[in-house]
Structures are given as structure tokens and as C-alpha cells.
mmCIF file of C-alpha atoms in Angstrom:
data_model
loop_
_atom_site.group_PDB
_atom_site.id
_atom_site.type_symbol
_atom_site.label_atom_id
_atom_site.label_comp_id
_atom_site.label_asym_id
_atom_site.label_seq_id
_atom_site.Cartn_x
_atom_site.Cartn_y
_atom_site.Cartn_z
ATOM 1 C CA UNK A 1 -8.943 -67.497 119.049
ATOM 2 C CA UNK A 2 -7.171 -70.302 122.872
ATOM 3 C CA UNK A 3 -10.201 -71.780 121.691
ATOM 4 C CA UNK A 4 -13.192 -73.800 122.282
ATOM 5 C CA UNK A 5 -15.395 -76.547 123.900
ATOM 6 C CA UNK A 6 -18.737 -78.209 123.370
ATOM 7 C CA UNK A 7 -21.714 -77.971 125.583
ATOM 8 C CA UNK A 8 -24.149 -80.804 125.067
ATOM 9 C CA UNK A 9 -22.605 -81.633 121.723
ATOM 10 C CA UNK A 10 -25.619 -83.302 120.093
ATOM 11 C CA UNK A 11 -28.002 -80.569 121.139
ATOM 12 C CA UNK A 12 -25.555 -77.778 120.481
ATOM 13 C CA UNK A 13 -24.557 -78.802 117.002
ATOM 14 C CA UNK A 14 -28.144 -79.258 115.960
ATOM 15 C CA UNK A 15 -29.371 -76.083 117.579
ATOM 16 C CA UNK A 16 -26.507 -73.713 116.969
ATOM 17 C CA UNK A 17 -26.337 -74.251 113.237
ATOM 18 C CA UNK A 18 -23.704 -71.798 112.086
ATOM 19 C CA UNK A 19 -23.700 -69.572 115.153
ATOM 20 C CA UNK A 20 -19.988 -69.005 115.845
ATOM 21 C CA UNK A 21 -16.552 -70.342 115.660
ATOM 22 C CA UNK A 22 -13.064 -69.841 115.570
ATOM 23 C CA UNK A 23 -11.712 -68.272 118.112
ATOM 24 C CA UNK A 24 -8.464 -69.333 120.649
ATOM 25 C CA UNK A 25 -5.225 -67.439 120.754
ATOM 26 C CA UNK A 26 -3.073 -66.191 117.970
ATOM 27 C CA UNK A 27 -0.176 -63.853 117.464
ATOM 28 C CA UNK A 28 1.217 -61.670 114.697
ATOM 29 C CA UNK A 29 4.050 -64.118 114.110
ATOM 30 C CA UNK A 30 2.417 -67.388 113.058
ATOM 31 C CA UNK A 31 5.752 -69.109 112.627
ATOM 32 C CA UNK A 32 6.360 -68.685 116.343
ATOM 33 C CA UNK A 33 2.931 -69.997 117.252
ATOM 34 C CA UNK A 34 2.390 -72.770 114.770
ATOM 35 C CA UNK A 35 5.470 -74.312 113.152
ATOM 36 C CA UNK A 36 5.418 -75.115 109.458
ATOM 37 C CA UNK A 37 5.021 -78.692 108.331
ATOM 38 C CA UNK A 38 8.753 -78.780 107.601
ATOM 39 C CA UNK A 39 9.697 -77.642 111.094
ATOM 40 C CA UNK A 40 7.134 -79.909 112.709
ATOM 41 C CA UNK A 41 8.436 -83.010 110.977
ATOM 42 C CA UNK A 42 11.553 -83.071 113.159
ATOM 43 C CA UNK A 43 11.144 -85.511 116.091
ATOM 44 C CA UNK A 44 10.474 -83.893 119.440
ATOM 45 C CA UNK A 45 12.981 -84.303 122.244
ATOM 46 C CA UNK A 46 12.230 -87.099 124.659
ATOM 47 C CA UNK A 47 9.948 -85.630 127.342
ATOM 48 C CA UNK A 48 10.361 -86.317 131.038
ATOM 49 C CA UNK A 49 13.252 -88.736 130.349
ATOM 50 C CA UNK A 50 11.021 -91.366 128.738
ATOM 51 C CA UNK A 51 12.500 -93.178 125.735
ATOM 52 C CA UNK A 52 10.426 -93.292 122.522
ATOM 53 C CA UNK A 53 8.470 -96.442 121.771
ATOM 54 C CA UNK A 54 8.734 -98.306 118.482
ATOM 55 C CA UNK A 55 7.875 -95.973 115.622
ATOM 56 C CA UNK A 56 4.282 -95.916 114.409
ATOM 57 C CA UNK A 57 2.805 -94.529 111.221
ATOM 58 C CA UNK A 58 3.428 -90.784 110.904
ATOM 59 C CA UNK A 59 0.386 -88.545 111.254
ATOM 60 C CA UNK A 60 -0.517 -84.992 110.257
ATOM 61 C CA UNK A 61 -2.359 -82.609 112.582
ATOM 62 C CA UNK A 62 -4.133 -79.434 111.474
ATOM 63 C CA UNK A 63 -3.289 -76.093 113.062
ATOM 64 C CA UNK A 64 -5.947 -73.425 112.552
ATOM 65 C CA UNK A 65 -5.086 -69.706 112.820
ATOM 66 C CA UNK A 66 -5.342 -69.148 116.556
ATOM 67 C CA UNK A 67 -2.883 -69.934 119.329
ATOM 68 C CA UNK A 68 -5.057 -72.448 121.155
ATOM 69 C CA UNK A 69 -5.032 -74.649 118.071
ATOM 70 C CA UNK A 70 -1.233 -74.468 117.953
ATOM 71 C CA UNK A 71 -1.057 -75.280 121.669
ATOM 72 C CA UNK A 72 -3.126 -78.441 121.318
ATOM 73 C CA UNK A 73 -1.243 -79.723 118.287
ATOM 74 C CA UNK A 74 2.205 -79.037 119.724
ATOM 75 C CA UNK A 75 1.473 -80.617 123.101
ATOM 76 C CA UNK A 76 0.084 -83.683 121.339
ATOM 77 C CA UNK A 77 3.143 -83.823 119.071
ATOM 78 C CA UNK A 78 5.579 -83.813 121.995
ATOM 79 C CA UNK A 79 3.839 -86.757 123.633
ATOM 80 C CA UNK A 80 3.231 -88.709 120.437
ATOM 81 C CA UNK A 81 6.853 -88.440 119.347
ATOM 82 C CA UNK A 82 8.634 -88.761 122.677
ATOM 83 C CA UNK A 83 6.479 -91.397 124.319
ATOM 84 C CA UNK A 84 4.403 -93.132 121.647
ATOM 85 C CA UNK A 85 6.820 -93.404 118.716
ATOM 86 C CA UNK A 86 4.620 -91.531 116.247
ATOM 87 C CA UNK A 87 6.215 -88.843 114.042
ATOM 88 C CA UNK A 88 3.950 -85.802 113.696
ATOM 89 C CA UNK A 89 3.835 -83.088 111.056
ATOM 90 C CA UNK A 90 1.583 -80.042 110.917
ATOM 91 C CA UNK A 91 -0.377 -78.296 108.231
ATOM 92 C CA UNK A 92 -1.459 -74.700 108.874
ATOM 93 C CA UNK A 93 -4.906 -74.398 107.371
ATOM 94 C CA UNK A 94 -8.217 -72.557 107.543
ATOM 95 C CA UNK A 95 -10.708 -74.251 109.850
ATOM 96 C CA UNK A 96 -13.209 -74.961 107.049
ATOM 97 C CA UNK A 97 -10.582 -76.402 104.681
ATOM 98 C CA UNK A 98 -9.585 -78.830 107.456
ATOM 99 C CA UNK A 99 -12.665 -80.974 106.894
ATOM 100 C CA UNK A 100 -12.031 -81.986 103.251
ATOM 101 C CA UNK A 101 -8.443 -82.688 104.337
ATOM 102 C CA UNK A 102 -9.643 -85.123 106.985
ATOM 103 C CA UNK A 103 -12.002 -86.698 104.480
ATOM 104 C CA UNK A 104 -9.257 -87.403 101.938
ATOM 105 C CA UNK A 105 -6.771 -88.455 104.641
ATOM 106 C CA UNK A 106 -4.219 -85.707 104.026
ATOM 107 C CA UNK A 107 -5.028 -84.483 107.551
ATOM 108 C CA UNK A 108 -5.389 -87.064 110.301
ATOM 109 C CA UNK A 109 -6.934 -84.914 113.031
ATOM 110 C CA UNK A 110 -7.766 -81.448 114.289
ATOM 111 C CA UNK A 111 -7.770 -80.952 118.045
ATOM 112 C CA UNK A 112 -9.953 -77.866 118.439
ATOM 113 C CA UNK A 113 -13.290 -77.508 116.683
ATOM 114 C CA UNK A 114 -15.814 -74.805 117.627
ATOM 115 C CA UNK A 115 -18.919 -76.824 116.723
ATOM 116 C CA UNK A 116 -21.484 -74.044 116.524
ATOM 117 C CA UNK A 117 -19.767 -72.781 113.399
ATOM 118 C CA UNK A 118 -19.508 -76.232 111.843
ATOM 119 C CA UNK A 119 -22.968 -77.771 111.999
ATOM 120 C CA UNK A 120 -22.929 -78.257 108.238
ATOM 121 C CA UNK A 121 -19.508 -79.950 108.401
ATOM 122 C CA UNK A 122 -20.661 -82.299 111.179
ATOM 123 C CA UNK A 123 -23.674 -83.233 109.080
ATOM 124 C CA UNK A 124 -21.720 -83.693 105.844
ATOM 125 C CA UNK A 125 -18.509 -85.364 106.963
ATOM 126 C CA UNK A 126 -19.450 -87.146 110.197
ATOM 127 C CA UNK A 127 -23.135 -88.035 109.834
ATOM 128 C CA UNK A 128 -23.556 -88.436 106.060
ATOM 129 C CA UNK A 129 -20.199 -89.262 104.451
ATOM 130 C CA UNK A 130 -18.835 -90.914 107.612
ATOM 131 C CA UNK A 131 -15.324 -89.915 106.512
ATOM 132 C CA UNK A 132 -14.627 -87.986 109.733
ATOM 133 C CA UNK A 133 -15.176 -89.147 113.306
ATOM 134 C CA UNK A 134 -15.801 -87.262 116.532
ATOM 135 C CA UNK A 135 -12.931 -87.741 119.016
ATOM 136 C CA UNK A 136 -14.826 -86.221 121.941
ATOM 137 C CA UNK A 137 -14.448 -83.046 123.955
ATOM 138 C CA UNK A 138 -11.179 -81.135 124.197
ATOM 139 C CA UNK A 139 -11.949 -79.640 127.612
ATOM 140 C CA UNK A 140 -12.736 -75.915 127.604
ATOM 141 C CA UNK A 141 -16.143 -74.345 127.129
ATOM 142 C CA UNK A 142 -15.663 -71.305 124.934
ATOM 143 C CA UNK A 143 -17.578 -68.093 124.346
ATOM 144 C CA UNK A 144 -17.183 -65.445 121.653
ATOM 145 C CA UNK A 145 -18.485 -61.965 122.397
ATOM 146 C CA UNK A 146 -17.995 -58.206 122.278
ATOM 147 C CA UNK A 147 -15.458 -56.921 124.770
ATOM 148 C CA UNK A 148 -14.390 -53.495 126.061
ATOM 149 C CA UNK A 149 -11.901 -52.532 128.781
ATOM 150 C CA UNK A 150 -13.628 -52.665 132.161
ATOM 151 C CA UNK A 151 -12.472 -49.093 132.841
ATOM 152 C CA UNK A 152 -14.707 -47.929 129.971
ATOM 153 C CA UNK A 153 -17.757 -49.568 131.550
ATOM 154 C CA UNK A 154 -16.845 -48.111 134.945
ATOM 155 C CA UNK A 155 -16.915 -44.629 133.410
ATOM 156 C CA UNK A 156 -19.913 -45.296 131.147
ATOM 157 C CA UNK A 157 -22.077 -48.052 132.705
ATOM 158 C CA UNK A 158 -24.495 -47.881 129.772
ATOM 159 C CA UNK A 159 -21.862 -49.556 127.599
ATOM 160 C CA UNK A 160 -22.177 -52.805 129.544
ATOM 161 C CA UNK A 161 -25.024 -53.706 127.150
ATOM 162 C CA UNK A 162 -25.573 -53.256 123.439
ATOM 163 C CA UNK A 163 -28.268 -50.639 124.076
ATOM 164 C CA UNK A 164 -25.582 -48.225 125.224
ATOM 165 C CA UNK A 165 -24.088 -48.299 121.753
ATOM 166 C CA UNK A 166 -27.362 -47.018 120.277
ATOM 167 C CA UNK A 167 -26.318 -43.581 121.532
ATOM 168 C CA UNK A 168 -24.199 -42.037 118.728
ATOM 169 C CA UNK A 169 -22.239 -39.946 121.225
ATOM 170 C CA UNK A 170 -21.277 -42.967 123.303
ATOM 171 C CA UNK A 171 -20.510 -45.015 120.197
ATOM 172 C CA UNK A 172 -18.296 -42.196 118.968
ATOM 173 C CA UNK A 173 -15.994 -42.780 121.938
ATOM 174 C CA UNK A 174 -14.744 -45.761 119.923
ATOM 175 C CA UNK A 175 -14.174 -43.773 116.716
ATOM 176 C CA UNK A 176 -10.883 -44.068 114.839
ATOM 177 C CA UNK A 177 -9.456 -42.534 111.679
ATOM 178 C CA UNK A 178 -10.795 -45.548 109.820
ATOM 179 C CA UNK A 179 -14.320 -45.413 111.257
ATOM 180 C CA UNK A 180 -14.846 -41.641 110.968
ATOM 181 C CA UNK A 181 -17.892 -40.398 112.896
ATOM 182 C CA UNK A 182 -18.920 -43.947 113.757
ATOM 183 C CA UNK A 183 -17.548 -46.052 116.547
ATOM 184 C CA UNK A 184 -15.136 -48.759 115.449
ATOM 185 C CA UNK A 185 -15.834 -52.439 116.012
ATOM 186 C CA UNK A 186 -12.601 -54.393 115.552
ATOM 187 C CA UNK A 187 -12.604 -57.953 114.219
ATOM 188 C CA UNK A 188 -9.413 -60.015 114.016
ATOM 189 C CA UNK A 189 -8.839 -62.812 111.502
ATOM 190 C CA UNK A 190 -11.331 -62.629 108.601
ATOM 191 C CA UNK A 191 -11.416 -66.438 108.310
ATOM 192 C CA UNK A 192 -13.149 -66.796 111.679
ATOM 193 C CA UNK A 193 -16.876 -67.431 111.743
ATOM 194 C CA UNK A 194 -18.482 -64.125 112.677
ATOM 195 C CA UNK A 195 -21.911 -62.536 112.814
ATOM 196 C CA UNK A 196 -20.733 -59.159 114.101
ATOM 197 C CA UNK A 197 -21.340 -57.186 110.910
ATOM 198 C CA UNK A 198 -24.885 -58.568 110.786
ATOM 199 C CA UNK A 199 -25.464 -57.835 114.473
ATOM 200 C CA UNK A 200 -24.356 -54.221 114.017
ATOM 201 C CA UNK A 201 -26.577 -53.711 110.973
ATOM 202 C CA UNK A 202 -29.630 -55.549 112.305
ATOM 203 C CA UNK A 203 -29.522 -53.737 115.661
ATOM 204 C CA UNK A 204 -29.037 -50.415 113.867
ATOM 205 C CA UNK A 205 -25.922 -49.481 115.828
ATOM 206 C CA UNK A 206 -23.749 -46.507 114.793
ATOM 207 C CA UNK A 207 -20.641 -48.674 114.506
ATOM 208 C CA UNK A 208 -18.311 -49.497 111.630
ATOM 209 C CA UNK A 209 -17.116 -53.083 111.268
ATOM 210 C CA UNK A 210 -13.345 -53.073 110.737
ATOM 211 C CA UNK A 211 -11.194 -56.154 110.094
ATOM 212 C CA UNK A 212 -7.774 -55.963 111.715
ATOM 213 C CA UNK A 213 -6.541 -59.050 109.873
ATOM 214 C CA UNK A 214 -5.291 -61.192 112.746
ATOM 215 C CA UNK A 215 -5.681 -62.033 116.386
ATOM 216 C CA UNK A 216 -2.421 -60.188 116.971
ATOM 217 C CA UNK A 217 -4.050 -56.959 115.746
ATOM 218 C CA UNK A 218 -6.829 -57.371 118.314
ATOM 219 C CA UNK A 219 -4.342 -58.111 121.096
ATOM 220 C CA UNK A 220 -2.320 -55.020 120.166
ATOM 221 C CA UNK A 221 -5.476 -52.880 120.225
ATOM 222 C CA UNK A 222 -6.410 -54.227 123.656
ATOM 223 C CA UNK A 223 -2.916 -53.570 125.015
ATOM 224 C CA UNK A 224 -2.916 -50.007 123.706
ATOM 225 C CA UNK A 225 -6.376 -49.270 125.060
ATOM 226 C CA UNK A 226 -5.605 -50.672 128.503
ATOM 227 C CA UNK A 227 -2.250 -48.867 128.694
ATOM 228 C CA UNK A 228 -3.639 -45.521 127.503
ATOM 229 C CA UNK A 229 -7.028 -45.721 129.179
ATOM 230 C CA UNK A 230 -8.800 -45.341 125.820
ATOM 231 C CA UNK A 231 -11.937 -47.153 124.591
ATOM 232 C CA UNK A 232 -11.791 -50.112 122.225
ATOM 233 C CA UNK A 233 -14.548 -52.514 121.149
ATOM 234 C CA UNK A 234 -13.404 -55.893 119.850
ATOM 235 C CA UNK A 235 -14.622 -59.357 119.036
ATOM 236 C CA UNK A 236 -12.842 -61.565 121.552
ATOM 237 C CA UNK A 237 -13.396 -64.834 123.343
ATOM 238 C CA UNK A 238 -12.823 -67.057 126.312
ATOM 239 C CA UNK A 239 -10.730 -69.028 127.015
ATOM 240 C CA UNK A 240 -7.811 -66.714 126.258
ATOM 241 C CA UNK A 241 -4.693 -66.013 128.269
ATOM 242 C CA UNK A 242 -5.144 -62.248 127.753
ATOM 243 C CA UNK A 243 -7.982 -62.325 130.297
ATOM 244 C CA UNK A 244 -5.368 -63.216 132.915
ATOM 245 C CA UNK A 245 -3.672 -59.822 132.494
ATOM 246 C CA UNK A 246 -6.205 -57.429 130.931
ATOM 247 C CA UNK A 247 -9.421 -56.448 132.696
ATOM 248 C CA UNK A 248 -12.094 -56.780 130.018
ATOM 249 C CA UNK A 249 -15.892 -56.745 130.233
ATOM 250 C CA UNK A 250 -18.150 -58.601 127.841
ATOM 251 C CA UNK A 251 -20.902 -56.427 126.381
ATOM 252 C CA UNK A 252 -24.319 -58.030 126.869
ATOM 253 C CA UNK A 253 -25.933 -58.708 123.493
ATOM 254 C CA UNK A 254 -29.525 -59.893 122.867
ATOM 255 C CA UNK A 255 -30.201 -63.436 124.026
ATOM 256 C CA UNK A 256 -29.837 -66.205 121.450
ATOM 257 C CA UNK A 257 -33.228 -67.036 119.932
ATOM 258 C CA UNK A 258 -34.554 -69.743 117.648
ATOM 259 C CA UNK A 259 -34.990 -67.052 115.010
ATOM 260 C CA UNK A 260 -31.306 -66.163 115.166
ATOM 261 C CA UNK A 261 -30.292 -69.807 114.981
ATOM 262 C CA UNK A 262 -32.526 -70.280 111.946
ATOM 263 C CA UNK A 263 -31.006 -67.180 110.376
ATOM 264 C CA UNK A 264 -27.502 -68.525 110.957
ATOM 265 C CA UNK A 265 -28.425 -71.880 109.421
ATOM 266 C CA UNK A 266 -29.993 -70.192 106.404
ATOM 267 C CA UNK A 267 -27.119 -67.693 106.090
ATOM 268 C CA UNK A 268 -29.718 -65.031 105.303
ATOM 269 C CA UNK A 269 -27.922 -62.141 107.022
ATOM 270 C CA UNK A 270 -30.574 -61.712 109.699
ATOM 271 C CA UNK A 271 -28.550 -62.671 112.775
ATOM 272 C CA UNK A 272 -29.010 -60.197 115.659
ATOM 273 C CA UNK A 273 -28.188 -62.123 118.846
ATOM 274 C CA UNK A 274 -25.323 -62.982 121.141
ATOM 275 C CA UNK A 275 -22.931 -65.846 120.463
ATOM 276 C CA UNK A 276 -23.819 -69.060 122.263
ATOM 277 C CA UNK A 277 -21.285 -71.034 124.331
ATOM 278 C CA UNK A 278 -19.283 -73.712 122.540
ATOM 279 C CA UNK A 279 -17.929 -76.891 124.089
ATOM 280 C CA UNK A 280 -14.756 -77.526 122.091
ATOM 281 C CA UNK A 281 -14.243 -80.915 120.466
ATOM 282 C CA UNK A 282 -11.721 -82.892 118.424
ATOM 283 C CA UNK A 283 -12.225 -84.615 115.075
ATOM 284 C CA UNK A 284 -10.209 -87.118 113.049
ATOM 285 C CA UNK A 285 -10.126 -88.811 109.697
ATOM 286 C CA UNK A 286 -12.133 -92.030 109.792
ATOM 287 C CA UNK A 287 -9.006 -93.747 108.452
ATOM 288 C CA UNK A 288 -6.818 -92.798 111.417
ATOM 289 C CA UNK A 289 -7.743 -95.671 113.708
ATOM 290 C CA UNK A 290 -6.641 -98.271 111.148
ATOM 291 C CA UNK A 291 -3.590 -96.218 110.198
ATOM 292 C CA UNK A 292 -2.271 -95.726 113.745
ATOM 293 C CA UNK A 293 -4.463 -97.015 116.568
ATOM 294 C CA UNK A 294 -2.013 -95.868 119.244
ATOM 295 C CA UNK A 295 -2.276 -92.287 117.978
ATOM 296 C CA UNK A 296 -6.065 -92.580 117.596
ATOM 297 C CA UNK A 297 -6.490 -93.792 121.174
ATOM 298 C CA UNK A 298 -4.167 -91.121 122.525
ATOM 299 C CA UNK A 299 -5.930 -88.282 120.695
ATOM 300 C CA UNK A 300 -9.283 -89.612 121.919
ATOM 301 C CA UNK A 301 -8.044 -89.314 125.533
ATOM 302 C CA UNK A 302 -6.180 -86.042 124.992
ATOM 303 C CA UNK A 303 -7.720 -83.112 126.900
ATOM 304 C CA UNK A 304 -6.557 -79.725 128.134
ATOM 305 C CA UNK A 305 -8.457 -77.604 130.635
ATOM 306 C CA UNK A 306 -9.014 -73.914 130.029
ATOM 307 C CA UNK A 307 -6.274 -73.102 132.536
ATOM 308 C CA UNK A 308 -3.803 -75.581 131.026
ATOM 309 C CA UNK A 309 -4.324 -74.333 127.486
ATOM 310 C CA UNK A 310 -4.081 -70.714 128.615
ATOM 311 C CA UNK A 311 -0.827 -71.458 130.444
ATOM 312 C CA UNK A 312 0.855 -72.779 127.301
ATOM 313 C CA UNK A 313 -0.656 -70.018 125.145
ATOM 314 C CA UNK A 314 0.778 -67.456 127.545
ATOM 315 C CA UNK A 315 4.253 -68.929 127.102
ATOM 316 C CA UNK A 316 3.844 -68.357 123.357
ATOM 317 C CA UNK A 317 2.057 -65.013 123.009
ATOM 318 C CA UNK A 318 3.154 -63.317 126.210
ATOM 319 C CA UNK A 319 6.624 -64.761 126.774
ATOM 320 C CA UNK A 320 7.709 -65.183 123.160
ATOM 321 C CA UNK A 321 8.464 -68.912 123.301
ATOM 322 C CA UNK A 322 8.037 -71.015 120.184
ATOM 323 C CA UNK A 323 4.984 -73.261 120.273
ATOM 324 C CA UNK A 324 7.264 -76.315 120.216
ATOM 325 C CA UNK A 325 9.346 -75.124 123.189
ATOM 326 C CA UNK A 326 6.256 -74.057 125.151
ATOM 327 C CA UNK A 327 4.649 -77.460 124.626
ATOM 328 C CA UNK A 328 7.819 -79.329 125.600
ATOM 329 C CA UNK A 329 8.125 -77.290 128.802
ATOM 330 C CA UNK A 330 4.516 -77.931 129.745
ATOM 331 C CA UNK A 331 4.716 -81.675 129.051
ATOM 332 C CA UNK A 332 7.865 -81.980 131.143
ATOM 333 C CA UNK A 333 6.248 -80.018 133.984
ATOM 334 C CA UNK A 334 3.005 -82.049 133.966
ATOM 335 C CA UNK A 335 3.872 -85.762 133.844
ATOM 336 C CA UNK A 336 0.764 -86.822 135.777
ATOM 337 C CA UNK A 337 -1.552 -85.204 133.226
ATOM 338 C CA UNK A 338 0.344 -86.810 130.377
ATOM 339 C CA UNK A 339 0.239 -90.220 132.079
ATOM 340 C CA UNK A 340 -3.557 -90.109 132.073
ATOM 341 C CA UNK A 341 -3.562 -89.670 128.283
ATOM 342 C CA UNK A 342 -1.333 -92.658 127.584
ATOM 343 C CA UNK A 343 -2.337 -94.981 130.406
#
């Protein structure tokens, strides 16, 4: 999932319990999106003609399995190495496994956290253990939801809301060989936080929950549906560069209620609401500031807007650039933005 932001962080984390997460942008070829730790260890080229400063302690950034996470980490790496003298390596890791890594210091920071899916982690690692610190907001406000091509809603206006999917004949428009007589609901990466299977069951919808395995599978399904004019129903999110080129409509789900939030927190399987907005944030090991204060201060100031993150993600997923090359291009093209992070 280009990934995520935090709206009223204190209120959101407390209220949203385990409502949603994960999302930003991903592709079928993770090596192109998020370099391995070995590849990432090589120093970045000097950006914008600025010579590197004296070398600081090397740091490790987490990359979670969506393109937005790779964008953030690679842009930060270019600046840290070319302008702040800090070597950076990456570890590609599940979003939940990132937290123990920050606690034990094997991971120094993660630059995109969808907080509504990590209330328990905030409580454990930040509030109780105090082994992880909040680095502030990343920039975008994110939203996970159910999406269909807008052309489908134009032809069948009922499908603009979840009630339209109660009709078995309308739901069957989304049927595939895998879903049989039921409509197919396509989910991407199974490691993402998701309530979709619960929502389908608890609303009694004639849909089959199908896991495609990756964000790339969802993107391919969207491209095929848009090109062929056929229906597809997917879990997707904003911000994502695909919205810049594919006309998609978010299906209106039931409003988020206290009951749904309590269900998410209890993990009792009773969730039957929409996903709430997420204001994306950054987190770091509590040891990072002492280890490399220059890097800590930079990452605290580091922010990308929805448009900026989507621009770099588009270079990767749409144009086929490596994440490292896309980040270097963007940093070189945006010296004023970079200056604000290191000033």
C-alpha cells in the first residue's frame, strides 16, 4: 500500500485500536521497489552536487511490503548518505516484525506507520517499554477501502454502496473462476491488516474473499478491468499513484462505530464497518538519537506530501525505475524540499 498518515494521532491511536493498516504502493518485483540490505549498503551518489559530510554511524531503515514504504526509505537514504554522511542499509520486513526490531536496535527507524493497525504496538513499545519513539507525522492522510472501476458504478449506481452487493445478481458481476457463483473480493498482500473477510461475513454479502498475494496482483487486476471494461472489486487505498491514471470509485461501507472499534481491539471477528482515515507517522528505536543525532534529527523533520510520494512511486511502479534511481532523481529535482529537512 503509497501509504499512510495520522489524523489526530493521540485520539486516533486510542480510538482506532486495530482498525486498519498497511497499505502504500507495491509491485510484483520487490527487488525493483525495495533494494535488499546488501544493495542498499552501497553509498548513494552525491545529490545535487553537494559533497558528503563527515561519516556518521550507519543506520538501518525498515522497508515494509508496499511501494510507499520503499519510497520513503530510499529518499531518506539518498539525503542521509549524500548530504549528511550517514551510511544507510535496508531490511525488508513485515510491518509487525518491525517493532521488535526497533526495540532491540537491529532496526533504527521505519518511515511509514499506519497507526490504526498498530495501537497495541504503540502501547507496548512506545508507551510501556519506551524502547521506540514517535518521530511525528510523515505527511499523507491515508484511507483503505473497497474500490471498483468508476465505469461499473456508472452502469450500476447501486454498487456505489455496500447495499448494492447484497443483490446476488449484482455481486455475481464480479464472479471469477475462483469465486464460482459468488462475486470475488480481491485482497493483495496477506500481511496487511485487513477486516474485509469479517466485513463480508458480518454484512452477509454474497462475496468470496480471495487473496491475490501482493499489491502487484491488485494493480494487474485493476489494469485488466479498466482496459477491458469488466468489473473488479478490490481492497485498495489512498494515497496511491494508480489513482492518477485509473478512474476508481470507493464503495461506501457502514460508518465506523464504537462497536466496530471495540471489535477490532478485541479481535473478536465482529468488525462490520468502513476503514477509518489514518494519518501516517514515523517511528524510531529509542537508541537512535544517541547513536546518530544527525540522522535522528533529519528523520524527525523528514516529510513527503501525498503528491510527492505518489510521484516517486509512479517512477517505480509505472515507469520501471529502481527505487534507488527514482529517489535520486526526485532528490536532485527538489533541492528546496530537501533543504528544509536538513536546515
